[in-house]
């Protein structure tokens, strides 16, 4: 035996202390962005059937949710609005009294240090459920940019700290950057959904946000899941246009793409652990088939290891609690 020559890789795994010393990736509550769905009305709190633990909240309940988020030390939220009224051009998205604008003002008043990110898209606000302006059955690019830029400015005026455009129109970063700058918001960063696939993993979100397209699909603007090199082009064009953060979405089935984007840029990279990824874990946990806590922490860690600096996740509140417990153990 002693004559054999091989490397004792297990040597660095012998104790907790050694394992901690050589740990390459860590997960912290500071990494999290927590998505919240806000609805109009009063005393509305509806659990989303396919997303146990996630609710549509009216502003009174939203306020309580903020208390919890801040108490847990989660530094940031992203807001999704679910309006009553929808029309062809999504006017509620850029209404200064729209639900996201109201929620943003409330959050910033109550917790000035909490980072409020506004998801900037039209699909929750359009009656056809597409992310832009529809002509015939096609979502047209440039007219959609105008409405998106208008939405971004209105969200910044309400106090949003970061604008996160998600509709995958070409040129949306530069269009929003120009509009924000013109309106005096030179220091409001853009967190671009740079690499966003046409994914079945968004299914539960579309229930939550009531944003299912009424005809067709999103394949003419969201990316083909088969493509990796195209993701590099999408990321590169957003970098050129002046994005401050790049999002890769979904996360789990696209960790290879996350690594590509990480290696391409020095900008902060964000993983979006989407609704379907959340629902699958929740369903298996409810069946008692998996250890939810261990699975969630391992999953979120894998996104960091793949290159993400920041993780947008519906698990954020649970994960924050679990990380706290681990600290105290
Ligand atoms: C809106 C938007 C979507 C998601 C975030 N912003 C849905 C979509 O593009 O269909 C998905 C988030 C999730 O599944 O958690 N454009
Ligand atoms: Zn959309």
Short mmCIF file of C-alpha atoms and ligand atoms in Angstrom, two decimals:
data_model
loop_
_atom_site.label_atom_id
_atom_site.label_comp_id
_atom_site.label_asym_id
_atom_site.label_seq_id
_atom_site.Cartn_x
_atom_site.Cartn_y
_atom_site.Cartn_z
CA UNK A 1 0.00 0.00 0.00
CA UNK A 2 2.61 2.53 1.05
CA UNK A 3 4.33 2.20 -2.30
CA UNK A 4 1.29 3.42 -4.13
CA UNK A 5 1.48 6.99 -5.32
CA UNK A 6 -1.68 9.03 -5.33
CA UNK A 7 -3.01 12.31 -3.97
CA UNK A 8 -4.85 12.30 -0.66
CA UNK A 9 -7.59 14.74 -1.61
CA UNK A 10 -9.61 13.64 1.38
CA UNK A 11 -6.99 15.18 3.68
CA UNK A 12 -8.69 18.59 3.45
CA UNK A 13 -12.07 17.09 4.34
CA UNK A 14 -11.15 15.52 7.66
CA UNK A 15 -12.68 18.10 10.04
CA UNK A 16 -15.32 20.80 10.04
CA UNK A 17 -12.66 23.43 10.57
CA UNK A 18 -10.58 22.27 7.61
CA UNK A 19 -13.61 22.03 5.38
CA UNK A 20 -14.57 25.57 6.35
CA UNK A 21 -11.06 26.81 5.69
CA UNK A 22 -10.98 25.54 2.12
CA UNK A 23 -14.59 26.32 1.25
CA UNK A 24 -14.66 28.12 -2.08
CA UNK A 25 -18.21 29.43 -2.16
CA UNK A 26 -20.49 30.78 0.51
CA UNK A 27 -24.12 31.67 0.72
CA UNK A 28 -25.27 34.64 2.74
CA UNK A 29 -28.48 36.54 3.32
CA UNK A 30 -26.73 39.50 1.66
CA UNK A 31 -26.92 37.62 -1.63
CA UNK A 32 -30.69 37.52 -1.76
CA UNK A 33 -33.33 39.42 -3.67
CA UNK A 34 -36.87 38.50 -2.61
CA UNK A 35 -39.67 38.75 -5.22
CA UNK A 36 -43.01 40.15 -4.04
CA UNK A 37 -46.34 40.30 -5.92
CA UNK A 38 -48.42 43.36 -5.15
CA UNK A 39 -52.11 43.74 -5.99
CA UNK A 40 -54.60 46.58 -5.83
CA UNK A 41 -57.24 46.70 -3.15
CA UNK A 42 -57.30 46.26 0.62
CA UNK A 43 -56.88 43.23 2.84
CA UNK A 44 -56.05 41.03 -0.13
CA UNK A 45 -53.77 38.11 0.59
CA UNK A 46 -54.00 35.21 -1.81
CA UNK A 47 -51.64 32.31 -1.73
CA UNK A 48 -50.58 31.22 -5.21
CA UNK A 49 -51.78 27.65 -5.58
CA UNK A 50 -48.66 26.45 -7.39
CA UNK A 51 -46.28 28.41 -5.12
CA UNK A 52 -46.96 27.51 -1.48
CA UNK A 53 -45.79 30.29 0.84
CA UNK A 54 -45.93 32.99 -1.86
CA UNK A 55 -48.83 35.45 -1.96
CA UNK A 56 -50.40 38.25 -3.91
CA UNK A 57 -50.48 41.06 -1.37
CA UNK A 58 -52.38 44.33 -1.19
CA UNK A 59 -50.41 47.24 0.23
CA UNK A 60 -51.52 46.71 3.86
CA UNK A 61 -50.22 43.13 3.79
CA UNK A 62 -47.21 44.18 1.75
CA UNK A 63 -46.23 46.47 4.62
CA UNK A 64 -46.18 43.53 7.02
CA UNK A 65 -44.17 41.52 4.54
CA UNK A 66 -41.60 44.31 4.47
CA UNK A 67 -41.25 44.12 8.26
CA UNK A 68 -40.46 40.45 7.96
CA UNK A 69 -38.01 40.86 5.10
CA UNK A 70 -36.10 43.60 6.91
CA UNK A 71 -36.15 41.68 10.20
CA UNK A 72 -34.57 38.71 8.42
CA UNK A 73 -31.81 40.92 7.03
CA UNK A 74 -32.76 40.47 3.37
CA UNK A 75 -31.31 43.57 1.68
CA UNK A 76 -33.44 43.74 -1.42
CA UNK A 77 -36.85 43.03 -2.96
CA UNK A 78 -38.10 42.94 -6.54
CA UNK A 79 -41.66 44.04 -7.17
CA UNK A 80 -44.16 42.53 -9.58
CA UNK A 81 -47.43 44.38 -10.02
CA UNK A 82 -50.75 42.71 -10.68
CA UNK A 83 -53.18 45.45 -11.76
CA UNK A 84 -56.98 45.28 -12.04
CA UNK A 85 -57.16 46.98 -15.39
CA UNK A 86 -55.34 45.77 -18.45
CA UNK A 87 -55.33 47.22 -21.97
CA UNK A 88 -53.55 46.77 -25.28
CA UNK A 89 -50.64 49.05 -24.42
CA UNK A 90 -50.29 48.19 -20.72
CA UNK A 91 -50.95 51.73 -19.48
CA UNK A 92 -51.07 50.69 -15.82
CA UNK A 93 -47.35 49.88 -16.06
CA UNK A 94 -46.46 53.56 -16.46
CA UNK A 95 -49.27 55.06 -14.39
CA UNK A 96 -47.66 57.11 -11.61
CA UNK A 97 -50.39 55.82 -9.32
CA UNK A 98 -49.91 52.22 -10.51
CA UNK A 99 -49.57 49.44 -7.99
CA UNK A 100 -45.80 49.06 -8.29
CA UNK A 101 -45.30 52.83 -8.04
CA UNK A 102 -47.42 52.92 -4.87
CA UNK A 103 -45.67 49.92 -3.35
CA UNK A 104 -42.28 51.44 -4.14
CA UNK A 105 -43.13 54.72 -2.44
CA UNK A 106 -44.43 52.88 0.60
CA UNK A 107 -41.37 50.65 0.88
CA UNK A 108 -38.90 53.50 0.50
CA UNK A 109 -40.76 55.63 3.03
CA UNK A 110 -40.82 52.89 5.60
CA UNK A 111 -37.41 51.36 4.96
CA UNK A 112 -35.12 53.79 3.12
CA UNK A 113 -32.23 51.31 3.22
CA UNK A 114 -34.14 48.42 1.70
CA UNK A 115 -33.21 48.19 -1.98
CA UNK A 116 -36.33 48.24 -4.12
CA UNK A 117 -35.97 46.77 -7.59
CA UNK A 118 -38.74 47.32 -10.10
CA UNK A 119 -39.34 44.59 -12.65
CA UNK A 120 -39.94 46.53 -15.83
CA UNK A 121 -42.21 44.73 -18.27
CA UNK A 122 -45.65 45.04 -19.79
CA UNK A 123 -47.05 41.49 -19.70
CA UNK A 124 -48.92 41.83 -16.39
CA UNK A 125 -50.49 45.03 -17.72
CA UNK A 126 -51.47 44.12 -21.28
CA UNK A 127 -54.78 42.44 -22.06
CA UNK A 128 -53.01 40.13 -24.53
CA UNK A 129 -50.41 39.14 -21.93
CA UNK A 130 -47.38 39.80 -24.13
CA UNK A 131 -44.36 41.75 -22.95
CA UNK A 132 -44.61 44.44 -25.61
CA UNK A 133 -46.79 46.08 -28.23
CA UNK A 134 -48.57 43.62 -30.50
CA UNK A 135 -49.15 44.19 -34.22
CA UNK A 136 -51.04 41.33 -35.82
CA UNK A 137 -49.62 38.44 -33.87
CA UNK A 138 -46.10 39.81 -33.62
CA UNK A 139 -44.58 41.69 -30.69
CA UNK A 140 -42.95 44.70 -32.32
CA UNK A 141 -39.63 45.82 -30.96
CA UNK A 142 -39.17 49.57 -31.21
CA UNK A 143 -42.67 50.73 -30.17
CA UNK A 144 -42.30 48.47 -27.14
CA UNK A 145 -39.09 50.27 -26.17
CA UNK A 146 -40.90 53.56 -25.79
CA UNK A 147 -43.44 52.15 -23.37
CA UNK A 148 -40.76 50.28 -21.46
CA UNK A 149 -38.67 53.43 -21.07
CA UNK A 150 -41.73 55.32 -19.88
CA UNK A 151 -42.40 52.60 -17.31
CA UNK A 152 -38.81 52.71 -16.07
CA UNK A 153 -38.91 56.49 -15.58
CA UNK A 154 -42.19 56.28 -13.72
CA UNK A 155 -40.74 53.58 -11.44
CA UNK A 156 -37.62 55.65 -10.80
CA UNK A 157 -39.79 58.66 -10.00
CA UNK A 158 -41.59 56.54 -7.41
CA UNK A 159 -38.21 55.85 -5.82
CA UNK A 160 -37.10 52.51 -7.27
CA UNK A 161 -33.40 51.98 -6.55
CA UNK A 162 -32.82 49.67 -9.51
CA UNK A 163 -34.65 49.16 -12.81
CA UNK A 164 -34.87 45.56 -14.02
CA UNK A 165 -36.20 45.35 -17.59
CA UNK A 166 -37.38 41.84 -18.47
CA UNK A 167 -39.17 42.01 -21.80
CA UNK A 168 -36.22 40.94 -24.00
CA UNK A 169 -36.67 43.64 -26.64
CA UNK A 170 -33.47 44.50 -28.49
CA UNK A 171 -32.03 47.80 -27.32
CA UNK A 172 -34.00 47.97 -24.08
CA UNK A 173 -30.97 48.80 -21.98
CA UNK A 174 -29.86 51.79 -24.04
CA UNK A 175 -33.46 53.01 -24.45
CA UNK A 176 -34.02 52.92 -20.68
CA UNK A 177 -30.58 54.38 -19.92
CA UNK A 178 -31.27 57.38 -22.15
CA UNK A 179 -34.72 57.93 -20.69
CA UNK A 180 -33.49 57.66 -17.11
CA UNK A 181 -30.59 60.03 -17.76
CA UNK A 182 -32.84 62.56 -19.43
CA UNK A 183 -35.18 62.45 -16.45
CA UNK A 184 -32.25 63.05 -14.11
CA UNK A 185 -31.80 59.50 -12.83
CA UNK A 186 -28.18 59.06 -13.88
CA UNK A 187 -27.44 57.05 -10.74
CA UNK A 188 -30.27 54.56 -11.03
CA UNK A 189 -28.68 51.29 -12.20
CA UNK A 190 -30.13 48.90 -14.75
CA UNK A 191 -30.27 45.23 -13.82
CA UNK A 192 -30.92 43.69 -17.19
CA UNK A 193 -32.63 40.38 -17.78
CA UNK A 194 -29.90 39.95 -20.36
CA UNK A 195 -30.16 36.22 -20.84
CA UNK A 196 -33.74 35.06 -20.55
CA UNK A 197 -34.92 31.81 -22.07
CA UNK A 198 -38.41 30.94 -23.31
CA UNK A 199 -38.89 28.54 -20.43
CA UNK A 200 -41.64 26.30 -19.10
CA UNK A 201 -40.21 27.03 -15.65
CA UNK A 202 -42.14 30.33 -15.61
CA UNK A 203 -45.48 28.52 -15.46
CA UNK A 204 -46.33 29.19 -11.80
CA UNK A 205 -45.25 32.85 -12.12
CA UNK A 206 -47.78 33.41 -14.85
CA UNK A 207 -50.50 32.25 -12.43
CA UNK A 208 -49.07 34.49 -9.74
CA UNK A 209 -48.82 37.55 -11.97
CA UNK A 210 -51.79 36.74 -14.17
CA UNK A 211 -49.57 37.23 -17.21
CA UNK A 212 -50.12 34.22 -19.45
CA UNK A 213 -50.03 35.24 -23.14
CA UNK A 214 -53.55 35.07 -24.59
CA UNK A 215 -52.21 33.78 -27.93
CA UNK A 216 -48.95 32.28 -29.13
CA UNK A 217 -45.84 32.15 -26.98
CA UNK A 218 -42.79 34.28 -26.18
CA UNK A 219 -40.38 32.52 -28.53
CA UNK A 220 -39.88 35.50 -30.84
CA UNK A 221 -38.33 37.48 -28.00
CA UNK A 222 -37.18 35.07 -25.28
CA UNK A 223 -34.28 32.74 -26.11
CA UNK A 224 -34.23 29.18 -27.37
CA UNK A 225 -33.22 26.84 -24.51
CA UNK A 226 -30.94 25.02 -26.96
CA UNK A 227 -28.59 27.98 -27.35
CA UNK A 228 -25.44 28.80 -25.41
CA UNK A 229 -23.49 30.99 -27.82
CA UNK A 230 -26.53 33.19 -28.32
CA UNK A 231 -26.47 33.89 -24.59
CA UNK A 232 -23.00 35.34 -25.00
CA UNK A 233 -24.30 37.66 -27.71
CA UNK A 234 -27.23 38.75 -25.55
CA UNK A 235 -24.95 39.45 -22.60
CA UNK A 236 -22.40 41.27 -24.76
CA UNK A 237 -24.97 43.60 -26.31
CA UNK A 238 -26.38 44.54 -22.91
CA UNK A 239 -22.89 45.25 -21.60
CA UNK A 240 -22.27 47.48 -24.60
CA UNK A 241 -25.55 49.28 -24.02
CA UNK A 242 -24.57 50.09 -20.45
CA UNK A 243 -26.21 47.48 -18.21
CA UNK A 244 -25.00 47.55 -14.60
CA UNK A 245 -26.01 43.98 -13.70
CA UNK A 246 -26.76 40.95 -15.86
CA UNK A 247 -29.45 38.43 -15.00
CA UNK A 248 -29.44 34.83 -16.21
CA UNK A 249 -32.87 33.23 -16.10
CA UNK A 250 -33.91 30.54 -15.29
CA UNK A 251 -31.05 29.44 -13.11
CA UNK A 252 -30.94 25.71 -12.50
CA UNK A 253 -31.12 24.34 -16.03
CA UNK A 254 -28.81 27.12 -17.19
CA UNK A 255 -25.86 26.99 -14.80
CA UNK A 256 -23.54 26.37 -17.76
CA UNK A 257 -24.76 29.65 -19.22
CA UNK A 258 -24.24 31.36 -15.86
CA UNK A 259 -20.61 30.29 -15.98
CA UNK A 260 -20.24 31.59 -19.55
CA UNK A 261 -21.62 34.97 -18.55
CA UNK A 262 -19.44 35.04 -15.42
CA UNK A 263 -16.34 34.46 -17.53
CA UNK A 264 -17.41 37.09 -20.05
CA UNK A 265 -17.93 40.06 -17.75
CA UNK A 266 -16.70 41.76 -14.63
CA UNK A 267 -20.22 43.10 -13.98
CA UNK A 268 -22.26 41.61 -11.15
CA UNK A 269 -24.19 38.55 -12.34
CA UNK A 270 -27.62 37.66 -10.96
CA UNK A 271 -29.22 34.21 -10.95
CA UNK A 272 -33.00 34.15 -11.12
CA UNK A 273 -34.18 31.00 -9.33
CA UNK A 274 -37.59 31.07 -11.02
CA UNK A 275 -41.08 30.06 -9.98
CA UNK A 276 -41.07 26.54 -11.47
CA UNK A 277 -37.81 25.72 -9.73
CA UNK A 278 -39.37 26.85 -6.46
CA UNK A 279 -42.60 24.91 -7.01
CA UNK A 280 -40.82 21.64 -7.72
CA UNK A 281 -38.86 21.85 -4.50
CA UNK A 282 -41.97 22.81 -2.52
CA UNK A 283 -44.01 19.96 -3.97
CA UNK A 284 -41.38 17.34 -3.21
CA UNK A 285 -40.89 18.76 0.29
CA UNK A 286 -44.63 18.61 0.99
CA UNK A 287 -44.57 14.96 0.01
CA UNK A 288 -41.74 14.38 2.45
CA UNK A 289 -39.56 13.17 -0.39
CA UNK A 290 -36.65 15.56 0.15
CA UNK A 291 -35.03 17.52 2.97
CA UNK A 292 -36.24 20.99 1.98
CA UNK A 293 -33.71 22.96 3.97
CA UNK A 294 -30.71 20.99 2.68
CA UNK A 295 -32.00 20.99 -0.91
CA UNK A 296 -32.68 24.73 -0.96
CA UNK A 297 -29.35 25.73 0.53
CA UNK A 298 -27.46 23.38 -1.80
CA UNK A 299 -29.39 24.68 -4.80
CA UNK A 300 -28.80 28.34 -4.01
CA UNK A 301 -25.13 27.62 -3.34
CA UNK A 302 -24.82 25.96 -6.74
CA UNK A 303 -25.92 29.20 -8.39
CA UNK A 304 -23.19 31.09 -6.56
CA UNK A 305 -20.65 28.43 -7.51
CA UNK A 306 -21.69 28.73 -11.15
CA UNK A 307 -20.74 32.40 -11.00
CA UNK A 308 -23.69 34.37 -9.67
CA UNK A 309 -22.99 37.16 -7.19
CA UNK A 310 -26.64 37.64 -6.34
CA UNK A 311 -29.60 35.24 -6.23
CA UNK A 312 -33.20 36.23 -6.82
CA UNK A 313 -35.28 33.59 -5.08
CA UNK A 314 -38.71 32.86 -3.62
CA UNK A 315 -36.86 30.79 -1.00
CA UNK A 316 -35.13 33.93 0.35
CA UNK A 317 -37.08 34.21 3.62
CA UNK A 318 -36.74 30.52 4.47
CA UNK A 319 -33.10 30.46 3.44
CA UNK A 320 -32.39 33.56 5.54
CA UNK A 321 -33.86 31.77 8.58
CA UNK A 322 -31.93 28.61 7.92
CA UNK A 323 -28.65 30.48 7.46
CA UNK A 324 -29.24 32.22 10.79
CA UNK A 325 -29.82 28.87 12.50
CA UNK A 326 -26.67 27.47 10.95
CA UNK A 327 -24.73 30.46 12.31
CA UNK A 328 -26.04 29.75 15.78
CA UNK A 329 -25.33 26.03 15.70
C1 LIG B 1 -42.14 39.16 -16.92
C2 LIG B 1 -41.45 38.18 -16.05
C3 LIG B 1 -41.60 36.78 -16.02
C4 LIG B 1 -40.80 36.33 -14.98
C5 LIG B 1 -40.18 37.44 -14.42
N1 LIG B 1 -40.58 38.58 -15.12
C6 LIG B 1 -42.48 35.88 -16.79
C7 LIG B 1 -42.30 35.65 -18.21
O1 LIG B 1 -41.41 36.19 -18.87
O2 LIG B 1 -43.12 34.91 -18.73
C8 LIG B 1 -40.67 34.90 -14.54
C9 LIG B 1 -40.30 34.72 -13.13
C10 LIG B 1 -40.55 33.38 -12.54
O3 LIG B 1 -40.95 32.41 -13.21
O4 LIG B 1 -40.34 33.29 -11.34
N2 LIG B 1 -41.60 39.31 -18.17
ZN1 LIG B 2 -43.08 40.27 -19.58
#
